[in-house]
Each structure stands twice: as C-alpha cells, then as structure tokens.
Amino acid sequence: MAVEGGMKCVKFLVFIFNFIFWVCGVALIAIGIYAQTALDKALTVSSSSASSTPVAILVLGIIIFFISFFGCCGAWKESYCMVTTFAVLLSIIFLVEIAAAIAGYVFKDKVRSVLEEGLWDAMRKYGEDKPLTEAVDELQSDFGCCGANNYTDWFTIERFKVNNTVPRSCCRINTTSCNIHPSPATIYEKGCLQSIEAWMKKNILIVAAVALGIAFFEILGIIFACCLMKGIRSGYEVM
C-alpha cells in the first residue's frame, strides 16, 4: 500500500510539473513573438543569424509545449516507454539550453558588431532597396533614433552629405524642413545601435528569469520522471 501511495504521489508530482512546464512553454512562445515583433525592423536590417534568435526562442517554446503534453500522457497512463522518452527529450533540451547560454555569453560582443554592420549596410542602401528603406524608417521612428551611432553617420552617405540632410524618419518634430541642416533640436541625436542595446538590456532580465525558471523545472521534471520510471518498472517486476 505504501508503494502504491508513493507511486500516486510521484505520478501527481509529474502531472503538476508538466502543467508548470506547459506554462513555461507558453511563456517562451510569448517572449519569442514579443521579441520578433518589437525588434522586427532591427532584425530586418541585421543579418539572418541575428534575426533567427526570436524564431529559435519561439520554436523552443513550441517544442516544450508539446513535450509537456507527452509527459502528462505518460504519467497518466503510467507508460514506462512514454515517461522514459519524456525524460530523455527533457534532458536533451536542458543540455541544448546550457550550450546556447554558454555560446550566447561567449559571442555576446559579436552581436553588437553584427547589428552595427547590418545598420551601416542598410544605411548605404537607403533609397535603393525599398524593404530596407522602410525598415530603417520604421526603426528610427519607433526607437526615436537616427543613424547607427548618431545622426552624423548619415553625413558619410553621399546622397545625404551633398545636401546636408538626413532621412525624415529622424525628425523629432514633423515639419517640412526638419531633416535639412539637422541639429539635435530638430532630429533624434542618439544612434539606433544605442537605442536597441538599451531595449535589450531593459528586457534581458525578464528573459533570464524565465530561462532560469524553466531550467529549474526541467531538472525537477527529469528527477520526477526518473522516480516514476523506477516505480513503473518495480510494478512490472512485482507483476
């Protein structure tokens, strides 16, 4: 009876864990969508490797979402095969997340250079490539910025240098001549690189907190799954 009670307790814990894990998956999906939406134009002018980051978060959330259902079914049916598969998949995801965290820390400085390179490339193609032009305009308007490092960056682009102008999306005030002979009084002074970095630093704590929470529940899930596997196997052996 004690063994049966213990099995029910572990089964209940695995089921509760999977519900929490399901919530974590939903949270990751929400973060991925939010990051993709908020940084849409910044990612457009950057490289494909940078733009894949929110998508990777979104995909991870979807995977976790479905694995949690897999774990729930295995716990409910007391299927040794399903619970074992769940534990293995959860362990693989945990290891991948650790590897991604290490890679993110190692290459954190490269993100800035990749983003800056993408911004400069988009600025040089401004007016020639319509999608990039629209992306730059929306980026500058949404983030209240101008240029890569500051508004004077536009003066290195020949078409703006000869007229001493900047794109109208740099305008702080909406007038017909706000972008002609620009100054900090009429246009945004700070660069978009600085604005995007500030946005990332502001939101990184949320992402880190969610990631740590998910990692904690993954470890618990692996432990509970192993306990349930042991209990199911013991039941098989008794039978």
CSV table of C-alpha atoms in Angstrom, one decimal:
chain,number,residue,atom,x,y,z
A,1,MET,CA,0.0,0.0,0.0
A,2,ALA,CA,2.9,2.4,0.9
A,3,VAL,CA,4.5,1.7,-2.5
A,4,GLU,CA,1.2,2.3,-4.3
A,5,GLY,CA,0.7,5.6,-2.4
A,6,GLY,CA,4.2,6.6,-3.3
A,7,MET,CA,3.5,5.9,-6.9
A,8,LYS,CA,0.4,8.0,-6.9
A,9,CYS,CA,2.3,10.9,-5.2
A,10,VAL,CA,5.1,10.8,-7.8
A,11,LYS,CA,2.5,10.5,-10.6
A,12,PHE,CA,0.7,13.5,-9.2
A,13,LEU,CA,4.0,15.5,-9.0
A,14,VAL,CA,5.0,14.6,-12.6
A,15,PHE,CA,1.5,15.7,-13.7
A,16,ILE,CA,1.7,19.0,-11.8
A,17,PHE,CA,5.3,19.6,-13.1
A,18,ASN,CA,4.1,19.1,-16.7
A,19,PHE,CA,1.4,21.7,-16.2
A,20,ILE,CA,4.0,24.2,-15.0
A,21,PHE,CA,6.3,23.1,-17.8
A,22,TRP,CA,3.4,23.7,-20.2
A,23,VAL,CA,3.1,27.2,-18.8
A,24,CYS,CA,6.8,27.8,-19.4
A,25,GLY,CA,6.4,26.7,-23.0
A,26,VAL,CA,3.6,29.2,-23.4
A,27,ALA,CA,5.9,31.9,-21.8
A,28,LEU,CA,8.7,31.2,-24.3
A,29,ILE,CA,6.3,31.3,-27.2
A,30,ALA,CA,5.0,34.7,-25.9
A,31,ILE,CA,8.6,36.0,-25.5
A,32,GLY,CA,9.6,34.8,-29.0
A,33,ILE,CA,6.6,36.6,-30.5
A,34,TYR,CA,7.2,39.7,-28.5
A,35,ALA,CA,10.9,39.8,-29.4
A,36,GLN,CA,10.1,39.2,-33.1
A,37,THR,CA,7.5,42.0,-33.1
A,38,ALA,CA,9.5,44.5,-31.1
A,39,LEU,CA,12.7,44.0,-33.0
A,40,ASP,CA,11.2,43.3,-36.4
A,41,LYS,CA,12.8,46.2,-38.2
A,42,ALA,CA,16.1,45.9,-36.4
A,43,LEU,CA,16.3,42.2,-37.4
A,44,THR,CA,15.4,43.1,-41.0
A,45,VAL,CA,18.4,45.4,-41.4
A,46,SER,CA,20.7,42.9,-39.5
A,47,SER,CA,21.9,39.5,-40.6
A,48,SER,CA,19.9,36.3,-40.9
A,49,SER,CA,21.7,34.8,-37.9
A,50,ALA,CA,20.6,37.6,-35.7
A,51,SER,CA,17.0,37.5,-37.0
A,52,SER,CA,16.8,33.8,-36.2
A,53,THR,CA,17.1,34.3,-32.4
A,54,PRO,CA,13.5,35.2,-31.7
A,55,VAL,CA,12.4,32.4,-34.0
A,56,ALA,CA,14.6,29.9,-32.1
A,57,ILE,CA,13.0,31.0,-28.8
A,58,LEU,CA,9.6,30.6,-30.4
A,59,VAL,CA,10.4,27.1,-31.7
A,60,LEU,CA,11.8,26.0,-28.3
A,61,GLY,CA,8.6,27.2,-26.6
A,62,ILE,CA,6.5,25.1,-29.1
A,63,ILE,CA,8.7,22.0,-28.5
A,64,ILE,CA,8.4,22.4,-24.7
A,65,PHE,CA,4.7,22.9,-25.1
A,66,PHE,CA,4.2,19.6,-26.9
A,67,ILE,CA,6.7,17.6,-24.7
A,68,SER,CA,4.7,18.6,-21.6
A,69,PHE,CA,1.6,17.0,-23.1
A,70,PHE,CA,3.7,13.9,-23.9
A,71,GLY,CA,4.9,13.8,-20.3
A,72,CYS,CA,1.3,14.2,-19.0
A,73,CYS,CA,0.1,11.3,-21.1
A,74,GLY,CA,3.0,9.1,-19.9
A,75,ALA,CA,2.3,9.9,-16.3
A,76,TRP,CA,-1.5,9.4,-16.6
A,77,LYS,CA,-1.2,6.1,-18.4
A,78,GLU,CA,1.9,5.0,-16.3
A,79,SER,CA,3.6,4.1,-19.6
A,80,TYR,CA,7.3,3.3,-19.0
A,81,CYS,CA,8.2,3.9,-22.6
A,82,MET,CA,6.5,7.3,-22.8
A,83,VAL,CA,7.9,8.5,-19.4
A,84,THR,CA,11.4,7.4,-20.5
A,85,THR,CA,11.1,9.2,-23.8
A,86,PHE,CA,9.9,12.3,-22.0
A,87,ALA,CA,12.9,12.2,-19.6
A,88,VAL,CA,15.4,11.7,-22.5
A,89,LEU,CA,13.8,14.6,-24.5
A,90,LEU,CA,13.8,16.9,-21.5
A,91,SER,CA,17.5,16.1,-20.8
A,92,ILE,CA,18.4,16.9,-24.4
A,93,ILE,CA,16.6,20.2,-24.2
A,94,PHE,CA,18.3,21.1,-20.9
A,95,LEU,CA,21.7,20.3,-22.4
A,96,VAL,CA,20.9,22.4,-25.6
A,97,GLU,CA,19.8,25.3,-23.4
A,98,ILE,CA,23.1,25.1,-21.4
A,99,ALA,CA,25.1,25.1,-24.6
A,100,ALA,CA,23.1,28.0,-26.0
A,101,ALA,CA,23.7,30.0,-22.8
A,102,ILE,CA,27.4,29.4,-23.0
A,103,ALA,CA,27.5,30.3,-26.7
A,104,GLY,CA,25.5,33.4,-26.0
A,105,TYR,CA,27.9,34.5,-23.3
A,106,VAL,CA,31.0,33.8,-25.5
A,107,PHE,CA,29.6,35.6,-28.5
A,108,LYS,CA,27.8,38.4,-26.7
A,109,ASP,CA,30.3,41.0,-28.1
A,110,LYS,CA,29.8,39.8,-31.6
A,111,VAL,CA,26.1,40.6,-31.5
A,112,ARG,CA,26.8,44.3,-31.3
A,113,SER,CA,29.2,44.2,-34.3
A,114,VAL,CA,26.8,42.2,-36.4
A,115,LEU,CA,24.0,44.6,-35.6
A,116,GLU,CA,26.2,47.6,-36.3
A,117,GLU,CA,27.3,46.1,-39.6
A,118,GLY,CA,23.7,45.4,-40.6
A,119,LEU,CA,22.7,49.0,-39.8
A,120,TRP,CA,25.5,50.5,-41.8
A,121,ASP,CA,24.7,48.2,-44.8
A,122,ALA,CA,21.1,49.3,-44.7
A,123,MET,CA,22.0,53.0,-44.5
A,124,ARG,CA,24.2,52.6,-47.6
A,125,LYS,CA,21.3,51.0,-49.5
A,126,TYR,CA,18.8,53.6,-48.2
A,127,GLY,CA,16.6,54.8,-51.1
A,128,GLU,CA,17.7,52.0,-53.4
A,129,ASP,CA,16.3,49.0,-51.6
A,130,LYS,CA,12.6,49.6,-50.7
A,131,PRO,CA,12.2,47.0,-48.0
A,132,LEU,CA,15.4,48.1,-46.3
A,133,THR,CA,14.4,51.7,-46.6
A,134,GLU,CA,11.1,51.1,-45.0
A,135,ALA,CA,12.7,49.0,-42.3
A,136,VAL,CA,15.2,51.8,-41.5
A,137,ASP,CA,12.5,54.5,-41.4
A,138,GLU,CA,10.3,52.4,-39.0
A,139,LEU,CA,13.3,51.5,-36.9
A,140,GLN,CA,14.3,55.2,-36.5
A,141,SER,CA,10.7,56.3,-35.8
A,142,ASP,CA,9.9,53.5,-33.3
A,143,PHE,CA,13.1,53.8,-31.3
A,144,GLY,CA,13.5,57.5,-31.6
A,145,CYS,CA,17.0,57.3,-33.1
A,146,CYS,CA,19.0,58.4,-36.1
A,147,GLY,CA,21.9,56.6,-37.8
A,148,ALA,CA,23.9,53.8,-36.4
A,149,ASN,CA,25.9,55.6,-33.6
A,150,ASN,CA,24.4,59.1,-34.0
A,151,TYR,CA,22.8,61.3,-36.6
A,152,THR,CA,26.1,62.4,-38.1
A,153,ASP,CA,26.5,58.9,-39.6
A,154,TRP,CA,24.2,59.9,-42.4
A,155,PHE,CA,26.7,62.6,-43.5
A,156,THR,CA,29.0,59.8,-44.6
A,157,ILE,CA,26.4,58.7,-47.1
A,158,GLU,CA,27.0,60.6,-50.4
A,159,ARG,CA,23.3,61.4,-51.2
A,160,PHE,CA,22.8,62.9,-47.8
A,161,LYS,CA,26.2,64.5,-47.5
A,162,VAL,CA,25.8,66.7,-50.6
A,163,ASN,CA,22.5,68.2,-49.3
A,164,ASN,CA,23.4,68.2,-45.6
A,165,THR,CA,20.2,66.2,-44.8
A,166,VAL,CA,19.1,63.1,-43.0
A,167,PRO,CA,16.0,60.9,-43.6
A,168,ARG,CA,12.7,62.4,-42.5
A,169,SER,CA,12.2,59.5,-40.1
A,170,CYS,CA,15.0,61.1,-38.0
A,171,CYS,CA,12.8,64.1,-37.3
A,172,ARG,CA,11.9,64.9,-33.7
A,173,ILE,CA,9.3,67.4,-34.9
A,174,ASN,CA,7.1,67.0,-38.0
A,175,THR,CA,7.9,69.9,-40.3
A,176,THR,CA,8.8,70.0,-44.0
A,177,SER,CA,12.4,71.1,-43.4
A,178,CYS,CA,13.2,69.2,-40.1
A,179,ASN,CA,15.7,67.0,-41.9
A,180,ILE,CA,17.5,69.8,-43.7
A,181,HIS,CA,20.7,71.1,-41.9
A,182,PRO,CA,19.7,68.9,-39.0
A,183,SER,CA,20.6,69.6,-35.3
A,184,PRO,CA,19.7,67.9,-32.0
A,185,ALA,CA,16.8,70.4,-31.7
A,186,THR,CA,15.0,69.0,-34.8
A,187,ILE,CA,16.1,65.4,-35.0
A,188,TYR,CA,16.9,62.4,-32.8
A,189,GLU,CA,20.5,62.7,-31.8
A,190,LYS,CA,21.3,59.2,-30.4
A,191,GLY,CA,22.0,56.3,-32.7
A,192,CYS,CA,19.8,53.3,-33.3
A,193,LEU,CA,22.5,50.9,-32.1
A,194,GLN,CA,22.4,52.5,-28.7
A,195,SER,CA,18.6,52.5,-28.5
A,196,ILE,CA,18.4,48.8,-29.5
A,197,GLU,CA,21.0,47.9,-26.9
A,198,ALA,CA,19.1,49.8,-24.2
A,199,TRP,CA,15.9,48.0,-25.1
A,200,MET,CA,17.7,44.6,-24.9
A,201,LYS,CA,19.3,45.4,-21.5
A,202,LYS,CA,15.9,46.5,-20.2
A,203,ASN,CA,14.3,43.2,-21.2
A,204,ILE,CA,17.2,40.8,-20.7
A,205,LEU,CA,16.3,40.3,-17.0
A,206,ILE,CA,12.9,39.1,-18.0
A,207,VAL,CA,14.3,36.6,-20.4
A,208,ALA,CA,17.0,35.5,-17.9
A,209,ALA,CA,14.4,35.0,-15.1
A,210,VAL,CA,12.1,32.9,-17.4
A,211,ALA,CA,15.2,30.9,-18.6
A,212,LEU,CA,16.3,30.1,-15.0
A,213,GLY,CA,12.8,29.2,-14.0
A,214,ILE,CA,12.4,26.8,-17.0
A,215,ALA,CA,15.9,25.2,-16.3
A,216,PHE,CA,14.9,24.7,-12.6
A,217,PHE,CA,11.6,23.0,-13.6
A,218,GLU,CA,13.4,20.9,-16.2
A,219,ILE,CA,15.7,19.5,-13.6
A,220,LEU,CA,12.7,18.7,-11.3
A,221,GLY,CA,10.9,17.1,-14.2
A,222,ILE,CA,13.9,14.8,-15.0
A,223,ILE,CA,14.1,13.8,-11.4
A,224,PHE,CA,10.3,13.1,-11.0
A,225,ALA,CA,10.3,11.3,-14.4
A,226,CYS,CA,13.1,9.0,-13.2
A,227,CYS,CA,11.3,8.3,-10.0
A,228,LEU,CA,8.1,7.4,-11.9
A,229,MET,CA,10.1,5.2,-14.3
A,230,LYS,CA,11.6,3.4,-11.3
A,231,GLY,CA,8.1,3.0,-9.8
A,232,ILE,CA,6.6,1.7,-13.0
A,233,ARG,CA,9.4,-0.8,-13.5
A,234,SER,CA,9.0,-2.0,-9.9
A,235,GLY,CA,5.3,-2.5,-10.6
A,236,TYR,CA,6.1,-4.6,-13.7
A,237,GLU,CA,8.6,-6.7,-11.8
A,238,VAL,CA,6.1,-7.4,-9.0
A,239,MET,CA,3.5,-8.4,-11.6
